[in-house]
CSV table of C-alpha atoms and ligand atoms in Angstrom, one decimal:
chain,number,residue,atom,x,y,z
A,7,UNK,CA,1.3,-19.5,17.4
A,8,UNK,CA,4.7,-20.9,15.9
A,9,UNK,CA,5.9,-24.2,17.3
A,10,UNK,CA,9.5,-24.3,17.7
A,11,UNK,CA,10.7,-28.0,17.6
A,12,UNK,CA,13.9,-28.2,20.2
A,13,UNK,CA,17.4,-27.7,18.1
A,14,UNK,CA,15.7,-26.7,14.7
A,15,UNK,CA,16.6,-23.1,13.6
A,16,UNK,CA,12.9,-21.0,13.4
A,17,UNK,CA,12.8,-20.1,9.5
A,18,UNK,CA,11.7,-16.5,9.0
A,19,UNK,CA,11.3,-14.3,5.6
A,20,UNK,CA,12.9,-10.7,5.7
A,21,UNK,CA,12.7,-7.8,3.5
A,22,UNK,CA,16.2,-7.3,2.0
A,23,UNK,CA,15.8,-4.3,0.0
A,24,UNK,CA,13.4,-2.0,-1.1
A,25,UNK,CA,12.7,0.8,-4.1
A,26,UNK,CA,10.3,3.1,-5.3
A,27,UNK,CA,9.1,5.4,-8.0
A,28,UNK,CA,6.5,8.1,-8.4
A,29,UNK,CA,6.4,9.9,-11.6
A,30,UNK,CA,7.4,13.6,-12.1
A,31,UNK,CA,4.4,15.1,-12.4
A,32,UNK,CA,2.9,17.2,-9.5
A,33,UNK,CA,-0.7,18.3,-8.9
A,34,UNK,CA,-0.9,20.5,-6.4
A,35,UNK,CA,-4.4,21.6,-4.0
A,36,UNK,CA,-4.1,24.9,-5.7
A,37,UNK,CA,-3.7,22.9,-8.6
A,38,UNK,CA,-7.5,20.9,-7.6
A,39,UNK,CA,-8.6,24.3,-6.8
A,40,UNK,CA,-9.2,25.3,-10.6
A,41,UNK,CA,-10.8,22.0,-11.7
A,42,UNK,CA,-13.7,21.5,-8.7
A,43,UNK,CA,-15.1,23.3,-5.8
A,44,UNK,CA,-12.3,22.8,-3.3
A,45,UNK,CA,-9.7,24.7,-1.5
A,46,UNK,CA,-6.2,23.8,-0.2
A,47,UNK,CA,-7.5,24.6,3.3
A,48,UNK,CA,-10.2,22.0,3.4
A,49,UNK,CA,-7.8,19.1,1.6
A,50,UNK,CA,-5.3,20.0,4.1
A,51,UNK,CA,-7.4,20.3,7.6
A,52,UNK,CA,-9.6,17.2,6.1
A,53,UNK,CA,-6.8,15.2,4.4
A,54,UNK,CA,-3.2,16.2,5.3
A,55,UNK,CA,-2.4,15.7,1.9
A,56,UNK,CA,-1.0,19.4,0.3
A,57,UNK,CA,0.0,17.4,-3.4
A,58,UNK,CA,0.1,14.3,-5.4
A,59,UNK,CA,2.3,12.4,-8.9
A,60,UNK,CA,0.4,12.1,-11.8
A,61,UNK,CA,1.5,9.7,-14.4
A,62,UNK,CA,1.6,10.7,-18.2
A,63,UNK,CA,-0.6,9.6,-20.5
A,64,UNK,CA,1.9,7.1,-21.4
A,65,UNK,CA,2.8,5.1,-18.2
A,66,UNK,CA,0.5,1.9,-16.8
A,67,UNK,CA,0.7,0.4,-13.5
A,68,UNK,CA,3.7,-2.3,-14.9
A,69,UNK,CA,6.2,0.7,-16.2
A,70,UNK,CA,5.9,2.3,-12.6
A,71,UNK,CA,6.3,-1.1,-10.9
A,72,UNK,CA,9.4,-1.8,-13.9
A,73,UNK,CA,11.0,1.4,-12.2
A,74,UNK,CA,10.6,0.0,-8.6
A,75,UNK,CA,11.5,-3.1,-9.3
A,76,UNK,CA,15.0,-2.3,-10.6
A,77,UNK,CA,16.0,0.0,-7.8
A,78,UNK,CA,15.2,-3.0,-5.0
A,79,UNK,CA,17.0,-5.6,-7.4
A,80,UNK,CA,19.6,-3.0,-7.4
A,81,UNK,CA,19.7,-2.4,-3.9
A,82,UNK,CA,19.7,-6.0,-3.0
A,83,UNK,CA,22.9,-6.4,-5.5
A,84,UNK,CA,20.7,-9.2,-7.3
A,85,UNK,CA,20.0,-10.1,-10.8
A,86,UNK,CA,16.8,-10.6,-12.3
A,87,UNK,CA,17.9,-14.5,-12.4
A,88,UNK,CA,17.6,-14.9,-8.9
A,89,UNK,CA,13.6,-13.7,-8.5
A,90,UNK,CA,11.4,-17.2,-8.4
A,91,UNK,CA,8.5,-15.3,-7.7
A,92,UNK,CA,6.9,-12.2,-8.4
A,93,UNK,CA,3.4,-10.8,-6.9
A,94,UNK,CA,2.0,-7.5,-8.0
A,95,UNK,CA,-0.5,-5.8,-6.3
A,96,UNK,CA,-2.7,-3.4,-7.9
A,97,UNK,CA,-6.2,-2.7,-8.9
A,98,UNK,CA,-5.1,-0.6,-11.3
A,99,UNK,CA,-3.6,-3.1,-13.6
A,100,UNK,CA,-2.6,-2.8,-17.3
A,101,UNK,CA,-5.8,-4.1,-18.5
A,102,UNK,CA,-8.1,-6.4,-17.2
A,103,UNK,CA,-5.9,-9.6,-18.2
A,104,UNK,CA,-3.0,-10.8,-18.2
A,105,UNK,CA,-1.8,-10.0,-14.7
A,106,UNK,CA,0.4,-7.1,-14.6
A,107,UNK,CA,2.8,-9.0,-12.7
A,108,UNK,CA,3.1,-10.9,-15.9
A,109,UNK,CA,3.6,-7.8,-18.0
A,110,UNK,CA,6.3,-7.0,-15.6
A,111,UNK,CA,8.0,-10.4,-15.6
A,112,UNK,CA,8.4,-9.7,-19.6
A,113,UNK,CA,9.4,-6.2,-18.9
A,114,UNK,CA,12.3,-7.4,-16.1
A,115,UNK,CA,13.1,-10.4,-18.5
A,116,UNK,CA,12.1,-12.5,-15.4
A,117,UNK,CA,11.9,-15.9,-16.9
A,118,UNK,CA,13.0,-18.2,-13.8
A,119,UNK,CA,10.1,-16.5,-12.1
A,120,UNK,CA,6.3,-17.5,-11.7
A,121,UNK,CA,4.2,-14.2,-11.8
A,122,UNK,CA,0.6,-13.1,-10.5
A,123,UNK,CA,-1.4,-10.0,-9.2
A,124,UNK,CA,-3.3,-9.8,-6.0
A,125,UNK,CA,-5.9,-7.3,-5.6
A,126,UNK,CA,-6.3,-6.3,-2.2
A,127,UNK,CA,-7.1,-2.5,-2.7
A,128,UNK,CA,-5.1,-0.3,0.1
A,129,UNK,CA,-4.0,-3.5,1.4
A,130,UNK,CA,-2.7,-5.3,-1.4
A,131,UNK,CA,1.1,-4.7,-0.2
A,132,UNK,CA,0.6,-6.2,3.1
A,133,UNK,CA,-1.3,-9.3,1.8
A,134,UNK,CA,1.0,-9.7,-0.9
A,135,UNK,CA,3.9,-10.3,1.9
A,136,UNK,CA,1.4,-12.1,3.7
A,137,UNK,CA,1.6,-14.2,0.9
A,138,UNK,CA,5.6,-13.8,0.3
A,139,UNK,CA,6.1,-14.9,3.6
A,140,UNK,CA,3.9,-17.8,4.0
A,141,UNK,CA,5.3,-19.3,0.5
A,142,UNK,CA,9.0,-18.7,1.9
A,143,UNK,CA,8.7,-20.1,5.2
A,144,UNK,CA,7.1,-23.9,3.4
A,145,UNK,CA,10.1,-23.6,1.4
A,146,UNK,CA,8.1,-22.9,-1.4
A,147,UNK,CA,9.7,-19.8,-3.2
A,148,UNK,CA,13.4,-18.8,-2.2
A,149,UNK,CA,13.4,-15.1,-3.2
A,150,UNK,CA,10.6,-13.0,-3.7
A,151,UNK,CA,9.8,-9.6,-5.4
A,152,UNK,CA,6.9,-8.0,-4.5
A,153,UNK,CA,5.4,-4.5,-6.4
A,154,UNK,CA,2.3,-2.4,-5.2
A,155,UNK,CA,2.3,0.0,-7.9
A,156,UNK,CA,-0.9,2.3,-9.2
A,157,UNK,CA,-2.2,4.8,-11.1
A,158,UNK,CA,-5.4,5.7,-9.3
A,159,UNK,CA,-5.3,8.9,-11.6
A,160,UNK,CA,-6.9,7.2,-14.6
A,161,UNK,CA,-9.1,5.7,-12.4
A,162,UNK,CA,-10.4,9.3,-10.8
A,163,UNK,CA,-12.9,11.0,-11.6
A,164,UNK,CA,-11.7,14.5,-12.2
A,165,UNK,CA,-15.1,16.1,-11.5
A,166,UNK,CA,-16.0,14.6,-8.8
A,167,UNK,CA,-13.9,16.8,-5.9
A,168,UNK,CA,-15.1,13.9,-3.4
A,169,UNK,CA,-12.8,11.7,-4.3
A,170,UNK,CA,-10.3,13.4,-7.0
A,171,UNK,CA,-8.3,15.1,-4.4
A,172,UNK,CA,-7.8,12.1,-2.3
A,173,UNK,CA,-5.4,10.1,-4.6
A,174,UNK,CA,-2.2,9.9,-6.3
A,175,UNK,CA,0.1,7.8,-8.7
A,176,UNK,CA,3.2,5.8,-7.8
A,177,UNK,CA,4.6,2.2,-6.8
A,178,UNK,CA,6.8,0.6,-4.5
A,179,UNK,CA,9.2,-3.1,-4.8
A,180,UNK,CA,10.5,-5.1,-1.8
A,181,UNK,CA,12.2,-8.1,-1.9
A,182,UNK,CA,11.9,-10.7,0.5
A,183,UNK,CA,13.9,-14.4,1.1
A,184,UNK,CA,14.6,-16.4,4.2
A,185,UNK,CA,16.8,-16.4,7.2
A,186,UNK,CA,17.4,-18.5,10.6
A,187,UNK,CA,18.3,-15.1,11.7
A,188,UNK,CA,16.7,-13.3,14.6
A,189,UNK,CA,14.8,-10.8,12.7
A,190,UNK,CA,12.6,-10.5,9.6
A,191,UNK,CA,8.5,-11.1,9.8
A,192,UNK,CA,7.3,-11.6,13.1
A,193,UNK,CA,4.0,-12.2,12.6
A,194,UNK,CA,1.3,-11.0,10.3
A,195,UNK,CA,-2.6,-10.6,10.5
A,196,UNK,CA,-4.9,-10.1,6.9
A,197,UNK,CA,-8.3,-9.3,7.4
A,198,UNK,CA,-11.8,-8.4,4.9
A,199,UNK,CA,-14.9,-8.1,5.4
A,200,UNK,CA,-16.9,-8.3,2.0
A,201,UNK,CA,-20.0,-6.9,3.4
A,202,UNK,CA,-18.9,-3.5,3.2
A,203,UNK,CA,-17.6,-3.3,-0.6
A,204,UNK,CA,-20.1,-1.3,-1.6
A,205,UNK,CA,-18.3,1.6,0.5
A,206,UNK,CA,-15.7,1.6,-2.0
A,207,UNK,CA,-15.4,0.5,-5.5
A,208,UNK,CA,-15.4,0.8,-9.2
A,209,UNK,CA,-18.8,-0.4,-10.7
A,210,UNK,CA,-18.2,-0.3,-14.5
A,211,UNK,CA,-15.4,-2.2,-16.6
A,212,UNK,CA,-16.3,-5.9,-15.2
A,213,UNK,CA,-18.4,-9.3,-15.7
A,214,UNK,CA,-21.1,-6.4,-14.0
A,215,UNK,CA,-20.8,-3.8,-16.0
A,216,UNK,CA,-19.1,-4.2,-19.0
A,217,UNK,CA,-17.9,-0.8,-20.4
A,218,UNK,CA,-21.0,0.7,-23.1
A,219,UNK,CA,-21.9,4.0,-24.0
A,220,UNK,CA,-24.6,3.2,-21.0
A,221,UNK,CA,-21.7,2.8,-18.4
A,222,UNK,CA,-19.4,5.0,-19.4
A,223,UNK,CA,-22.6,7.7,-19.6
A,224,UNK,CA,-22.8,7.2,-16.1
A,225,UNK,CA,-19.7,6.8,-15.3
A,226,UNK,CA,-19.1,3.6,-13.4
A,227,UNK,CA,-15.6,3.0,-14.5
A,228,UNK,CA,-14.3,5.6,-12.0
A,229,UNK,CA,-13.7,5.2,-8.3
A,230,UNK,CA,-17.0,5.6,-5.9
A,231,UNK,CA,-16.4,5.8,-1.8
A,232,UNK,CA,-18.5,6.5,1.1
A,233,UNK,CA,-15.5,8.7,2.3
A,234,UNK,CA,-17.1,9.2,5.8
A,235,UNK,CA,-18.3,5.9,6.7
A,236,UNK,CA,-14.7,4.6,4.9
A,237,UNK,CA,-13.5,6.9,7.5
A,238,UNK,CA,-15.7,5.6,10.7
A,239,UNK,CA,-14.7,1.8,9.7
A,240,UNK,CA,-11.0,2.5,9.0
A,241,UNK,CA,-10.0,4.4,12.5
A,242,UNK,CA,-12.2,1.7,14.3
A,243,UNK,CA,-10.4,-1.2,13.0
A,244,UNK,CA,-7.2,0.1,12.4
A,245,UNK,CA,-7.1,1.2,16.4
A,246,UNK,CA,-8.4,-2.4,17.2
A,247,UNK,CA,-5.9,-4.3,14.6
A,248,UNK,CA,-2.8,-2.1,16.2
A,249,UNK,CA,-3.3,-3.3,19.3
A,250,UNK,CA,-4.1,-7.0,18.9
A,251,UNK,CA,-0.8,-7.6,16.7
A,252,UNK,CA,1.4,-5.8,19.7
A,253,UNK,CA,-0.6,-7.7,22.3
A,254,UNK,CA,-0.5,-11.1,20.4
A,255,UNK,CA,3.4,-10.5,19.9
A,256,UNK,CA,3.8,-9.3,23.5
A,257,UNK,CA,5.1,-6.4,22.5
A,258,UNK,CA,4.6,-2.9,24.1
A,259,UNK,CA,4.1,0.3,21.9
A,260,UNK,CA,6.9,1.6,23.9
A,261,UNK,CA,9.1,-1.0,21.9
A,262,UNK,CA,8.2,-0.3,18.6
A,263,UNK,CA,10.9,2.2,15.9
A,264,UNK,CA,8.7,3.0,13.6
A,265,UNK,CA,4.8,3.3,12.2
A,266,UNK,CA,4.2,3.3,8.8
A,267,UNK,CA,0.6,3.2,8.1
A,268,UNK,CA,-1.3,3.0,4.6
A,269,UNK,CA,-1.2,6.9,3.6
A,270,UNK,CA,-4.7,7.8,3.2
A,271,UNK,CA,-5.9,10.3,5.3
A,272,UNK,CA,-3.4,12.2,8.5
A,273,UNK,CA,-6.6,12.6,10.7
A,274,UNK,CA,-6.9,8.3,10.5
A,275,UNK,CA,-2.8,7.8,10.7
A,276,UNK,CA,-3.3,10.0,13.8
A,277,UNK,CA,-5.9,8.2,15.7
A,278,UNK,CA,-3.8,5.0,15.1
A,279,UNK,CA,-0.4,6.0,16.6
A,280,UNK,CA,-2.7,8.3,19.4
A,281,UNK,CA,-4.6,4.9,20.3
A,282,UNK,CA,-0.8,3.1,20.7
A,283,UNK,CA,-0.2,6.2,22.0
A,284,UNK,CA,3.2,6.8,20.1
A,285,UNK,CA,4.7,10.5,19.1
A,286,UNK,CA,3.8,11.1,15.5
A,287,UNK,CA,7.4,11.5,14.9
A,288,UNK,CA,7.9,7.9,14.9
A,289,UNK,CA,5.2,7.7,12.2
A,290,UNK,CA,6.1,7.9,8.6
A,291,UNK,CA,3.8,10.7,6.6
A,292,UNK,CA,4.2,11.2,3.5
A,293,UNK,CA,0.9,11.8,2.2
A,294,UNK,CA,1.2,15.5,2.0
A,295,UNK,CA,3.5,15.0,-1.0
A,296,UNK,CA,2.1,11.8,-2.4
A,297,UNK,CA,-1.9,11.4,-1.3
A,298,UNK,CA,-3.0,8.1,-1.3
A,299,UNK,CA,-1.4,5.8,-3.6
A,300,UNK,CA,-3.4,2.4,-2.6
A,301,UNK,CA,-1.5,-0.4,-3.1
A,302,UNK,CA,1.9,1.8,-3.6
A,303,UNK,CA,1.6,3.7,-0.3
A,304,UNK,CA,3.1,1.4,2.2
A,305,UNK,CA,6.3,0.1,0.3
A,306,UNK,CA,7.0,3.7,-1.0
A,307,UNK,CA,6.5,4.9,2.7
A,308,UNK,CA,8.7,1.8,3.5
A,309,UNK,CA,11.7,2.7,0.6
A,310,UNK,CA,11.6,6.1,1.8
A,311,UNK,CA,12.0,5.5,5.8
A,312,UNK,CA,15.0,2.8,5.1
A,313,UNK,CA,16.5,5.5,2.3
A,314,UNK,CA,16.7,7.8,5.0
A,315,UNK,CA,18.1,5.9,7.8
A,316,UNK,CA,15.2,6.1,9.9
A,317,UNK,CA,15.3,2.0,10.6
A,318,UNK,CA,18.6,0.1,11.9
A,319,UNK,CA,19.0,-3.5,12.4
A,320,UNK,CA,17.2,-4.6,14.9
A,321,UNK,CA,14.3,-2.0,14.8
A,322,UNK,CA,10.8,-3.0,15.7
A,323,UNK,CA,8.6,-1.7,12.8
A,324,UNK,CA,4.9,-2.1,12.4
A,325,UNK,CA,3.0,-1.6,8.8
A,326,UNK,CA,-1.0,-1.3,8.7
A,327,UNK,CA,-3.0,-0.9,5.9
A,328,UNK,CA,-6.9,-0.6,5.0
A,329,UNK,CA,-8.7,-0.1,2.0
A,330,UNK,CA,-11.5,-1.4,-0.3
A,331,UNK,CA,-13.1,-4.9,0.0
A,332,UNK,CA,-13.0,-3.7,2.7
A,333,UNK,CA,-9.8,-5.2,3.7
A,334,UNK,CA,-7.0,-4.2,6.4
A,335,UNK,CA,-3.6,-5.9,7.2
A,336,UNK,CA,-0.6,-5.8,9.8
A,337,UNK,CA,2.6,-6.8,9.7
A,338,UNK,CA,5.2,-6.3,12.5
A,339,UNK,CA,8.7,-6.8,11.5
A,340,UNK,CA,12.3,-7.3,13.5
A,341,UNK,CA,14.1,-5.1,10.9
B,9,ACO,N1,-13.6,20.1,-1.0
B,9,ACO,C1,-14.5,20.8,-0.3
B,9,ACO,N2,-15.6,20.2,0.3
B,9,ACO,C2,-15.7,18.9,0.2
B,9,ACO,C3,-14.8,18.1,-0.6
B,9,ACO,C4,-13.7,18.8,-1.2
B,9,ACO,N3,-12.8,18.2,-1.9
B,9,ACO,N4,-15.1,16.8,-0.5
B,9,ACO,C5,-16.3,16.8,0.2
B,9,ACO,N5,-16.6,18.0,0.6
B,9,ACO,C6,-17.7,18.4,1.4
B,9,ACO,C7,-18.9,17.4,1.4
B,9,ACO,O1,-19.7,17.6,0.3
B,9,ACO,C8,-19.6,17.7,2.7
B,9,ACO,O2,-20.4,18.8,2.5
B,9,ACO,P1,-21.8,18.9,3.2
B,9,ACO,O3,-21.6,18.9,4.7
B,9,ACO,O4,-22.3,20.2,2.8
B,9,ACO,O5,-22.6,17.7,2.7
B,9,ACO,C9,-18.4,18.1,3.7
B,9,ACO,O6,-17.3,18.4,2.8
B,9,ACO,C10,-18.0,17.0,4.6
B,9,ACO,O7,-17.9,15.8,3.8
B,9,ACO,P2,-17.4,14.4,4.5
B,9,ACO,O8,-17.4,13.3,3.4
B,9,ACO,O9,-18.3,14.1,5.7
B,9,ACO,O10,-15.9,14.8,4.9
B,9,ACO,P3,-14.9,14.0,5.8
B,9,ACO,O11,-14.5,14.8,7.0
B,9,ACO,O12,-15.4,12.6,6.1
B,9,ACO,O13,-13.7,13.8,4.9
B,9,ACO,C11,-12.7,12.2,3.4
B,9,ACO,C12,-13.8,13.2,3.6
B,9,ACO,C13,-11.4,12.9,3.4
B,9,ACO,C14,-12.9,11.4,2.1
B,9,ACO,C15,-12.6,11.2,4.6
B,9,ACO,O14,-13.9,10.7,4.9
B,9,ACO,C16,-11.7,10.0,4.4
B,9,ACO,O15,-10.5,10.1,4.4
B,9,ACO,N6,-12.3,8.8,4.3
B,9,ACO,C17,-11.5,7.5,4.3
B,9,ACO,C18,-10.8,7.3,3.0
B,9,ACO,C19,-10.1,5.9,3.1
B,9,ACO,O16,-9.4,5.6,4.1
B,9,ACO,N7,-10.3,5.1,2.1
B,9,ACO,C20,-9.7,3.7,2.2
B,9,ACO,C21,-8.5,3.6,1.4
B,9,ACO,S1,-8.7,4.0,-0.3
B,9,ACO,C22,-8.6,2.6,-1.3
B,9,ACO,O17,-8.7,1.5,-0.8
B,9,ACO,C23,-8.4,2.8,-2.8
């Protein structure tokens, strides 16, 4: 609940721009379909997704994040100058240390800035801004850049058709600063619940399993998931977390613009907007063209649905999110 002392303007954070970048390679099902025992028709009636970006050999998490970065300082006519903060999520990160946010504070020549990563798997967008937010309104940071970026592909095990044809390269940038205006984040739930981590993870490359010929022989340094019981969890407390942040907000579906869910599966974006019981059409999907791009999936989702006009001022727009640790996050926004 926010306490609104009589006469004293309510300080909010709001997302003034946004960018993205995915890189230009494509892999399509038919693609998947020559390196594993899959078809196009069971990723697509499983999945929605049809293809996914690949990054070169070349690119880490900070160059896609660089690219992001630029097009929402751009958008937001701002210079680098003017960024105190910058938070990164990823768990695909450069290496293990530094933080790629510091990486991409060299890379943006960001030196008025403070910079750190938050790992938050699927999530790590939305509790970034939760984090964004709550450091704007105590007046702590003025203007904010925040990057999901990943590249989940050198993170995927290619022979594993599980898991290889779920995911997909990319990143996202939205930067966020304050206003006494009547819009911007309305409120905000995080979530996690570390009992179920073992659902999804990568075992190998930490304090646990330090990379050896032993680890990477059984390779532990690519992405395992439960995918079905990830499934089960994610539409059960997705459904539930949908409907508390418009009932805590007083706000009926009816009300809201837009969805734009974490991309990670159709069949789990539909049970969502079905349980608020909105048209899909006022859902953003983008998954068949992208997959799931963890961290990256909301803010590209979110660049893509303000590059096409699909939110005005004013717009009610609700993001959700749900991934590994397990964690899932909300935010619903006055746009
Ligand atoms: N091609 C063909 N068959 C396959 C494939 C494939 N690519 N993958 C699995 N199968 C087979 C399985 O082996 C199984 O066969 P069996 O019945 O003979 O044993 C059958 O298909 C069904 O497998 P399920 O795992 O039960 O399939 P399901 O309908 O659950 O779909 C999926 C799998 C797509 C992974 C789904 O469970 C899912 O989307 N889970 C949630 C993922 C998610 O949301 N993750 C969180 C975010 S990710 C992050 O944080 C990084």
């Amino acid at each position: 609940m926010t306490i609104q002392v009589k006469g004293a303007r309510l300080l909010r954070s709001r997302i003034i721009s946004t960018g993205s970048y995915v890189p230009e390679r494509v892999i399509t099902n038919f693609d998947l379909e020559k390196m594993v025992d899959t078809s196009d028709e069971w990723i697509t009636e499983r999945t929605g997704i049809k293809e996914r970006r690949i990054a070169d050999e070349t690119q880490a998490a900070s160059d896609l994040a660089y690219e992001a970065a630029k097009v929402a300082l751009k958008n937001a006519d701002l210079k680098i100058e003017d960024i105190d903060l910058i938070i990164v999520a990823t768990v695909t990160g450069d290496m293990p240390f530094p933080s790629t946010a510091c990486i991409l504070q060299d890379k943006l020549g960001a030196k008025k800035a403070v910079a750190f990563d938050i790992n938050a798997a699927c999530s790590g967008f939305l509790y970034s801004l939760y984090v964004a937010d709550s450091l704007i309104k105590s007046k702590m940071h003025k203007r904010v850049l925040i990057v999901g970026t990943e590249v989940l592909s050198k993170i995927t095990d290619w022979d594993d058709r599980t898991t290889c044809v779920l995911f997909g390269d990319g990143a996202g940038a939205a930067i966020i600063e304050p206003t006494e205006e009547d819009r911007g984040i309305i409120s905000m739930h995080i979530n996690s619940d570390g009992s179920l981590w073992e659902l999804l993870h990568m075992p190998g490359g930490g304090s646990r399993n330090p990379v050896s010929k032993d680890s990477l022989k059984k390779r532990l340094h690519y992405i395992k998931m439960k995918g079905n019981e990830t499934f089960k969890v994610a539409v059960r407390t997705l459904e539930d977390l949908v409907v508390r942040t418009l009932e805590e907000n007083k706000l009926e579906p009816s009300q809201l613009s837009l969805l734009i869910p974490h991309q990670a599966n159709l069949r789990i974006i539909q049970a969502t907007a079905d349980r608020l019981g909105i048209p899909i059409d006022k859902v953003i999907v983008n998954l068949d063209r992208y997959g799931n791009t963890s961290a990256a999936s909301i803010p590209i989702a979110l660049d893509e649905a303000v590059r096409t006009g699909r939110i005005r001022d004013g717009d009610y727009i609700l993001l959700e999110a749900f991934g590994g640790g397990l964690t899932w996050a909300s935010a619903l926004i006055k746009w």
